[in-house]
XYZ file of C-alpha atoms in Angstrom:
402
model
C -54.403 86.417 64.812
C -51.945 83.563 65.231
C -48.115 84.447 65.005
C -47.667 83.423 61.399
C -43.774 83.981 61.130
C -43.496 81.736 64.067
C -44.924 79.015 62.027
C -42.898 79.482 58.901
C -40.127 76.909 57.211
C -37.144 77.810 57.931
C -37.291 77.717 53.649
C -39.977 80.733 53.661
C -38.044 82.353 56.639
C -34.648 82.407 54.108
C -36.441 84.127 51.121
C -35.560 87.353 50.549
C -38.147 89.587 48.356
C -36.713 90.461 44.884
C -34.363 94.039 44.819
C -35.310 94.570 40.864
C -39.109 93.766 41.419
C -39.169 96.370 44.205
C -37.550 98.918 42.343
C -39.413 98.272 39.195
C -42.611 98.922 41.291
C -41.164 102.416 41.546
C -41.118 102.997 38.156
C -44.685 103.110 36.724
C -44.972 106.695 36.485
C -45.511 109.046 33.266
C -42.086 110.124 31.292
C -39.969 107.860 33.271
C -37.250 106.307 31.179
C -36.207 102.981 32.887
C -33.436 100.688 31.944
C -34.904 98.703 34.866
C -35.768 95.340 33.425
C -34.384 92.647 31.117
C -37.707 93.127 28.756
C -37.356 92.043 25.217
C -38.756 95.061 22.837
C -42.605 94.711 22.635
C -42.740 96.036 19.405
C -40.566 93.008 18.040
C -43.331 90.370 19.374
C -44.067 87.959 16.700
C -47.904 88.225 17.048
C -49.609 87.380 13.856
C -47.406 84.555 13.414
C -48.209 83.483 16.565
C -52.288 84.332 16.345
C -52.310 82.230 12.704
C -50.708 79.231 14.868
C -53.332 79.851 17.667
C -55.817 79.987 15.457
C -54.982 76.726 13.986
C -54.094 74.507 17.106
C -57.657 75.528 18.856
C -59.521 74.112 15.760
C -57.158 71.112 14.857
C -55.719 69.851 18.640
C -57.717 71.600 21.164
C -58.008 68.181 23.005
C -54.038 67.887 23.862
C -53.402 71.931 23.819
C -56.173 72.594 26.659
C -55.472 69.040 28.055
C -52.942 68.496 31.631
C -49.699 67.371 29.837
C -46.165 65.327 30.631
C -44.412 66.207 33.574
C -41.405 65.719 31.003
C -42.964 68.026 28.265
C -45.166 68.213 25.259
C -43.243 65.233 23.062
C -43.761 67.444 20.078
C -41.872 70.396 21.578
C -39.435 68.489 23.155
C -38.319 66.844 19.266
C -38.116 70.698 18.248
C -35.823 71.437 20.945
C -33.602 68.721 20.404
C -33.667 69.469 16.508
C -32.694 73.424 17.218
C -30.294 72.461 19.499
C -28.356 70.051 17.602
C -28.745 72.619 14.787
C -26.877 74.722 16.754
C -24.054 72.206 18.212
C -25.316 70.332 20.519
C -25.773 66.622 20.524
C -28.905 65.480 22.712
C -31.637 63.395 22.491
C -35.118 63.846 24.371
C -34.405 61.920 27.051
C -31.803 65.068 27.591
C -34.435 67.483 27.938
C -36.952 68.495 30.391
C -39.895 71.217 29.968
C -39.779 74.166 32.390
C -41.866 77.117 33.602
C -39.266 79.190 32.168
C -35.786 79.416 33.152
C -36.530 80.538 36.583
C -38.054 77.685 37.926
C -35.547 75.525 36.061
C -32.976 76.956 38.498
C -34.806 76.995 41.636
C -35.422 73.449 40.803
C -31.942 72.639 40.553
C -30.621 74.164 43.502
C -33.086 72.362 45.460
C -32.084 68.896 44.018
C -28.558 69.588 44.996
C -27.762 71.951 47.982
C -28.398 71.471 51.338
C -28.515 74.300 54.134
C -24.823 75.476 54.896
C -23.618 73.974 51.558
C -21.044 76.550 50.141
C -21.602 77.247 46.639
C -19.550 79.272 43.614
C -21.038 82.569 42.276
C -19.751 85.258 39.867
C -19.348 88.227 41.555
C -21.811 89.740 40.213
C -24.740 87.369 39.578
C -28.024 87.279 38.468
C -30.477 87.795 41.581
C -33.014 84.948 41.074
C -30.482 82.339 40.953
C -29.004 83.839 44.430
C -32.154 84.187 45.814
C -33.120 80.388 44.921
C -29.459 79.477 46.327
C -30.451 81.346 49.754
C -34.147 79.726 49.782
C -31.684 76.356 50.405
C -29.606 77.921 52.616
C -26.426 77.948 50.448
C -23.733 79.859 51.576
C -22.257 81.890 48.704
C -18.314 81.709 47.986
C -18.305 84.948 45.431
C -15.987 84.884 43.228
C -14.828 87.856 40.909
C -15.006 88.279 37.172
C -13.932 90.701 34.688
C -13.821 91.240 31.001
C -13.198 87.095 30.121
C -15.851 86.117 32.598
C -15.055 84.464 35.481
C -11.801 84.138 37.163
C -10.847 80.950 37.172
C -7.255 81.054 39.050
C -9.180 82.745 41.957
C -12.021 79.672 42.037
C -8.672 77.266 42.162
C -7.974 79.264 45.010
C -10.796 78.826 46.414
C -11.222 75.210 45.745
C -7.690 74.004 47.169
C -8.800 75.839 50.571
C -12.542 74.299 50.973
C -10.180 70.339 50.067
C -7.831 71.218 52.747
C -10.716 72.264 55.180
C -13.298 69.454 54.219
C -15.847 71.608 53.544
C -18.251 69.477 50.882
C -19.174 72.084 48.018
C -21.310 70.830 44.881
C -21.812 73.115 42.202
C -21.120 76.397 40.468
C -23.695 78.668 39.025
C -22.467 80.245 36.142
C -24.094 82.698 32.948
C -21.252 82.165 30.537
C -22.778 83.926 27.965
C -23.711 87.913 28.036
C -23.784 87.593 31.742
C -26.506 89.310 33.581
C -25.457 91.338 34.852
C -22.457 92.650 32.829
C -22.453 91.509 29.399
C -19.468 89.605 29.639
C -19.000 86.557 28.205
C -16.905 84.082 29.790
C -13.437 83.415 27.079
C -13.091 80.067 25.216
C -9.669 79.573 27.731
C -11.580 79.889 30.655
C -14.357 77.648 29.668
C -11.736 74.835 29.314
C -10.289 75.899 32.573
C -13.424 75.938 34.661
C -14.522 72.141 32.565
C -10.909 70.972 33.780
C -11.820 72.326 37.141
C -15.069 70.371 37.456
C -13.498 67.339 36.688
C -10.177 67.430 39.310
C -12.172 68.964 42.121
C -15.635 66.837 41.328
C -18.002 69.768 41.112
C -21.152 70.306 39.255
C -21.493 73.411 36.663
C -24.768 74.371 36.163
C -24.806 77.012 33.253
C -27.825 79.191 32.825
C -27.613 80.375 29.361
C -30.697 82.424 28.617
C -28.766 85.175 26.217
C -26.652 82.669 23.742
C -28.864 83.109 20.445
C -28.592 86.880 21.259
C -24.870 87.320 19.545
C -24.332 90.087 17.707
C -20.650 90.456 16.530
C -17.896 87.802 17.387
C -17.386 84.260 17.620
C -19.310 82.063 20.337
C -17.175 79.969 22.310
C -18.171 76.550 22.628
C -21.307 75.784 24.951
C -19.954 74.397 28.228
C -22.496 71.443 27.638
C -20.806 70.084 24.997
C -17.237 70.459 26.248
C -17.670 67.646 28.625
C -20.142 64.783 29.976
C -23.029 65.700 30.534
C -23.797 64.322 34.289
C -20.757 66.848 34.141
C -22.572 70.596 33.424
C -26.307 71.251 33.600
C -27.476 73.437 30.741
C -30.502 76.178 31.739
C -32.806 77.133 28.666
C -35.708 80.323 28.079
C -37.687 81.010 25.648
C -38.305 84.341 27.317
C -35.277 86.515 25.452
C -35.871 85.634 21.895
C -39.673 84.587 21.402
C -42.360 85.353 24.143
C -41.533 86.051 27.844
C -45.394 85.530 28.480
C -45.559 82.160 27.912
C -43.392 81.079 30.508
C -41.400 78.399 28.379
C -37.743 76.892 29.287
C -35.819 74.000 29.378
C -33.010 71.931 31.342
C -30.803 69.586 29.454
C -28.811 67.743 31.548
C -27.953 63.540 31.790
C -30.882 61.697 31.930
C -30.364 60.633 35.232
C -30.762 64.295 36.647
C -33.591 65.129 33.796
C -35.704 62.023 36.097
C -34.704 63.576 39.424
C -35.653 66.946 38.371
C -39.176 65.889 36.710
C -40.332 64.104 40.266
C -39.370 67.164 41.781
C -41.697 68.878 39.163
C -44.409 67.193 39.816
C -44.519 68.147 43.501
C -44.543 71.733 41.939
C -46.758 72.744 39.006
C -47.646 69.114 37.276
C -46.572 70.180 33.819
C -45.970 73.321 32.337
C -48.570 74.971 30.128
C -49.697 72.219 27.346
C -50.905 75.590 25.530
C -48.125 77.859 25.098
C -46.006 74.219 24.345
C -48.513 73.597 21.701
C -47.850 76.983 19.917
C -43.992 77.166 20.811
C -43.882 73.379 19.517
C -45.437 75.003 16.436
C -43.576 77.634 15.777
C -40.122 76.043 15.837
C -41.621 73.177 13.482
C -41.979 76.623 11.136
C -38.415 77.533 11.366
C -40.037 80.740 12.592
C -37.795 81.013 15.538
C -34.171 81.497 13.621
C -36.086 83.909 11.621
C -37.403 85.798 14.672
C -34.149 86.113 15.653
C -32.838 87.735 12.544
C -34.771 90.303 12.810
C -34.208 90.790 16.588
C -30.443 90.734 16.512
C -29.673 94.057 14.548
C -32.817 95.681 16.545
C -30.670 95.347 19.723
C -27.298 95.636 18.273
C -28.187 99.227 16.991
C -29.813 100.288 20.696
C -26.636 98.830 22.192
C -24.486 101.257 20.064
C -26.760 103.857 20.747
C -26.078 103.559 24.914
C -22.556 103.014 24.372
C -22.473 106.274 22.116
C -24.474 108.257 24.080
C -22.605 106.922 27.216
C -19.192 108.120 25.862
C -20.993 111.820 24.909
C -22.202 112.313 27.542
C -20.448 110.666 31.145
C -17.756 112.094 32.736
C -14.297 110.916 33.580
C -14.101 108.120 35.883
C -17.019 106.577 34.555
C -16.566 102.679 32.431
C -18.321 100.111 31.508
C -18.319 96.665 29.761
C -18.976 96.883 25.820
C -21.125 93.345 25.541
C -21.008 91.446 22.112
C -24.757 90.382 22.534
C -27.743 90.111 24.937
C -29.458 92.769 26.889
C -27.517 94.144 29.617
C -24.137 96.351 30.067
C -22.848 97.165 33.162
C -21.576 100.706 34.024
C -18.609 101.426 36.899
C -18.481 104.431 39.062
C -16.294 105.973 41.100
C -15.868 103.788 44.224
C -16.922 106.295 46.761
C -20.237 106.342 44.971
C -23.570 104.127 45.974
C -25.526 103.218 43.055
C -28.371 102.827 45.744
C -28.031 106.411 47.267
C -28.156 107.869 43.405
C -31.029 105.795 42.494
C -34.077 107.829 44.238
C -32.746 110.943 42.662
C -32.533 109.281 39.528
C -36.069 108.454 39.891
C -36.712 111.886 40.767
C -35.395 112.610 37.277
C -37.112 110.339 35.283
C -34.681 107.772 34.996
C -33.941 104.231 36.264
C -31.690 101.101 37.109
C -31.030 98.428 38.736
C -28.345 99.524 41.489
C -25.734 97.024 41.488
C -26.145 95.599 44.746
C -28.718 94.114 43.667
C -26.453 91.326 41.909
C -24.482 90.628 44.886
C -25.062 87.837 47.749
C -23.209 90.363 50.184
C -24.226 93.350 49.016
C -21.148 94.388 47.248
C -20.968 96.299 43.702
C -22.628 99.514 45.483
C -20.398 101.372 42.637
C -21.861 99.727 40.136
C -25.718 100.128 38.075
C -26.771 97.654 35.002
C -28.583 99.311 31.901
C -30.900 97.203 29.598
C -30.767 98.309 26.379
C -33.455 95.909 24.563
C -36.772 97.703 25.519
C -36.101 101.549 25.514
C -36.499 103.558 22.125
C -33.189 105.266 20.477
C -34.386 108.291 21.795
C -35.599 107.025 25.460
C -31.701 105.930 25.374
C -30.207 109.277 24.504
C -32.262 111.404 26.394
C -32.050 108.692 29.591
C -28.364 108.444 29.256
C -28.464 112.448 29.191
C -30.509 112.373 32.653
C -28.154 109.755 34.512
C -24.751 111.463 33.627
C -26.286 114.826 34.364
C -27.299 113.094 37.678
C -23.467 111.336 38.172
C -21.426 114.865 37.419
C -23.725 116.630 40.427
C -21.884 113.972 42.695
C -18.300 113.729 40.967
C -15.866 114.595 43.863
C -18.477 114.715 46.654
């Protein structure tokens, strides 16, 4: 057989298989408790609203539901979108909005319209792994920088920024999750929003703002979406369907200046044609329903009460020395050890005790946050939480002072 990593792009050389997916292959066994994934609760899946609309669209449309669709997106859906978002304070227009394959492939297709190999590029410190692992397909080389309770910190990215203008080096963008931040929870503060917007503008920088968690807000005012807090050639604004309807169908959205929106749909062409006509059919049909703000109603105090059942059963039960962030929505906190201990080392006896997470490497271009592990709250029951919370401080005391 031929060498076949001799042959590879230097693209498919760069990718890096997925921490969380490995980890989560770990956990398919009997009695294991995992706050592993970002899953949305299964037993909260709309379903018979979603068969009755089914139902419907195969005997009234099956000619443009089973047909190949617009690059762009199903015109219907894309009217829905623009009429939920401007319902919720935005003001676009199709022409603002492209149809994705879910938010994942809406980043991965915007890193590859803007960064070239060797092209430094802002991250939060920690970050979500699929957008760094898109970033590193293009060869981007990561300028981390840290955040805490407000989100990002935006006098350290000035920093940053005033050393890469004296140097020449030619950055481009900043990925940001401004909202409920996977990993932490956080959610970047109305101040530093207007900071990082002012930034943009004085040091000519793209923000591209993957916002997947927004709708998920369960006490608290939302701070303005970066989006609307400047042009919009200005900030790039990354859409799913995946955390409040149904991750199964794949569905998400860029909105962005038209200009980009035509840039990105050539470039999604060369890629999957069109997203699923189907699920856009159903989706389109749903929202048309109002069904979706409903949906959420219902979702919201499901995960607000398992979110004060971790944090309750994390202050029972951890020991001194442990923290973590107390998020005001979405599916994720992040917990803080002591520094001398590796989330990684802990994690195979975790397993061994019926209990996982994502180690907090995991969320780190360089492999820092080794202290750190991020809990999902969203899928386990109230008692999977207790009783998992139970396991991993029993687990965290056997190392205290080691």
């Amino acid at each position: 057989m031929i060498d076949l990593v001799k042959n590879y792009s230097v693209m498919a050389r760069r990718l890096k298989k997925s921490v969380i997916r490995e980890l989560l292959s770990l956990t398919n066994r009997p009695g294991l408790i995992s706050f592993a994934g970002g899953l949305p609760s299964k037993e909260l899946f709309p379903a018979e609203e979603i068969k009755e609309i089914t139902e419907k669209i195969i005997k009234d449309s099956p000619g443009a539901a089973f047909q190949y669709g617009s690059t762009e997106g199903y015109p219907p859906l894309k009217e829905e979108i623009v009429r939920l978002m401007n319902g919720r304070g935005y003001d676009v227009r199709p022409e603002n909005i492209l149809i994705t394959s879910a938010s994942q492939q809406s980043i991965d297709m915007t890193m590859k319209l803007f960064i070239d190999a060797s092209d430094p590029v802002f991250v939060e410190q920690p970050s979500y792994p699929g957008g760094i692992n898109s970033m590193a397909a293009c060869g981007a080389r990561f300028v981390g920088i840290p955040a805490d309770d407000d989100g990002i910190n935006t006098d350290i990215l000035e920093e940053k920024l005033k050393y890469m203008v004296k140097e020449g080096e030619h950055y481009k963008l900043i990925y940001t999750i401004p909202d409920f931040q996977n990993p932490s929870g956080v959610t970047l503060s109305a101040e530093r929003r207007h900071r990082l917007i002012e930034l943009s503008k004085i040091y000519n920088f793209i923000i591209v703002e993957d916002t997947p968690y927004r709708d998920l807000r369960f006490e608290g005012n939302a701070p303005s979406p970066l989006f609307q807090m400047t042009e919009p050639g200005n900030v790039i604004s990354l859409h799913t369907f995946s955390k409040v309807f149904v991750p199964g169908f794949r569905l998400g959205w860029i909105c962005a200046h038209p200009d980009i929106i035509r840039k990105l749909a050539i470039m999604k062409q060369s890629t999957d044609l069109c997203s699923s006509s189907f699920t856009q059919a159903i989706t389109a049909e749903y929202l048309r329903r109002d069904l979706l703000d409903e949906h959420v109603k219902v979702i919201i105090p499901a995960y607000r009460k398992k979110r004060d059942c971790m944090i309750s059963a994390l202050e029972e039960f951890m020991p001194e020395g442990v923290s973590w962030t107390h998020p005001e929505g979405g599916l994720f906190l992040w917990v803080r050890l002591p520094e001398y201990m590796d989330s990684e080392k802990l994690f195979y006896e975790a397993i061994n005790r019926n209990v996982a997470y994502v180690i907090g490497s995991a969320f780190s271009p360089d492999g820092a946050c080794r202290n750190n592990m991020r809990l999902n709250f969203s899928y386990p029951t109230e008692e999977q939480i207790r009783e998992g919370i139970s396991r991993l401080a029993d687990l965290i005391k056997s190392h205290i002072g080691r």
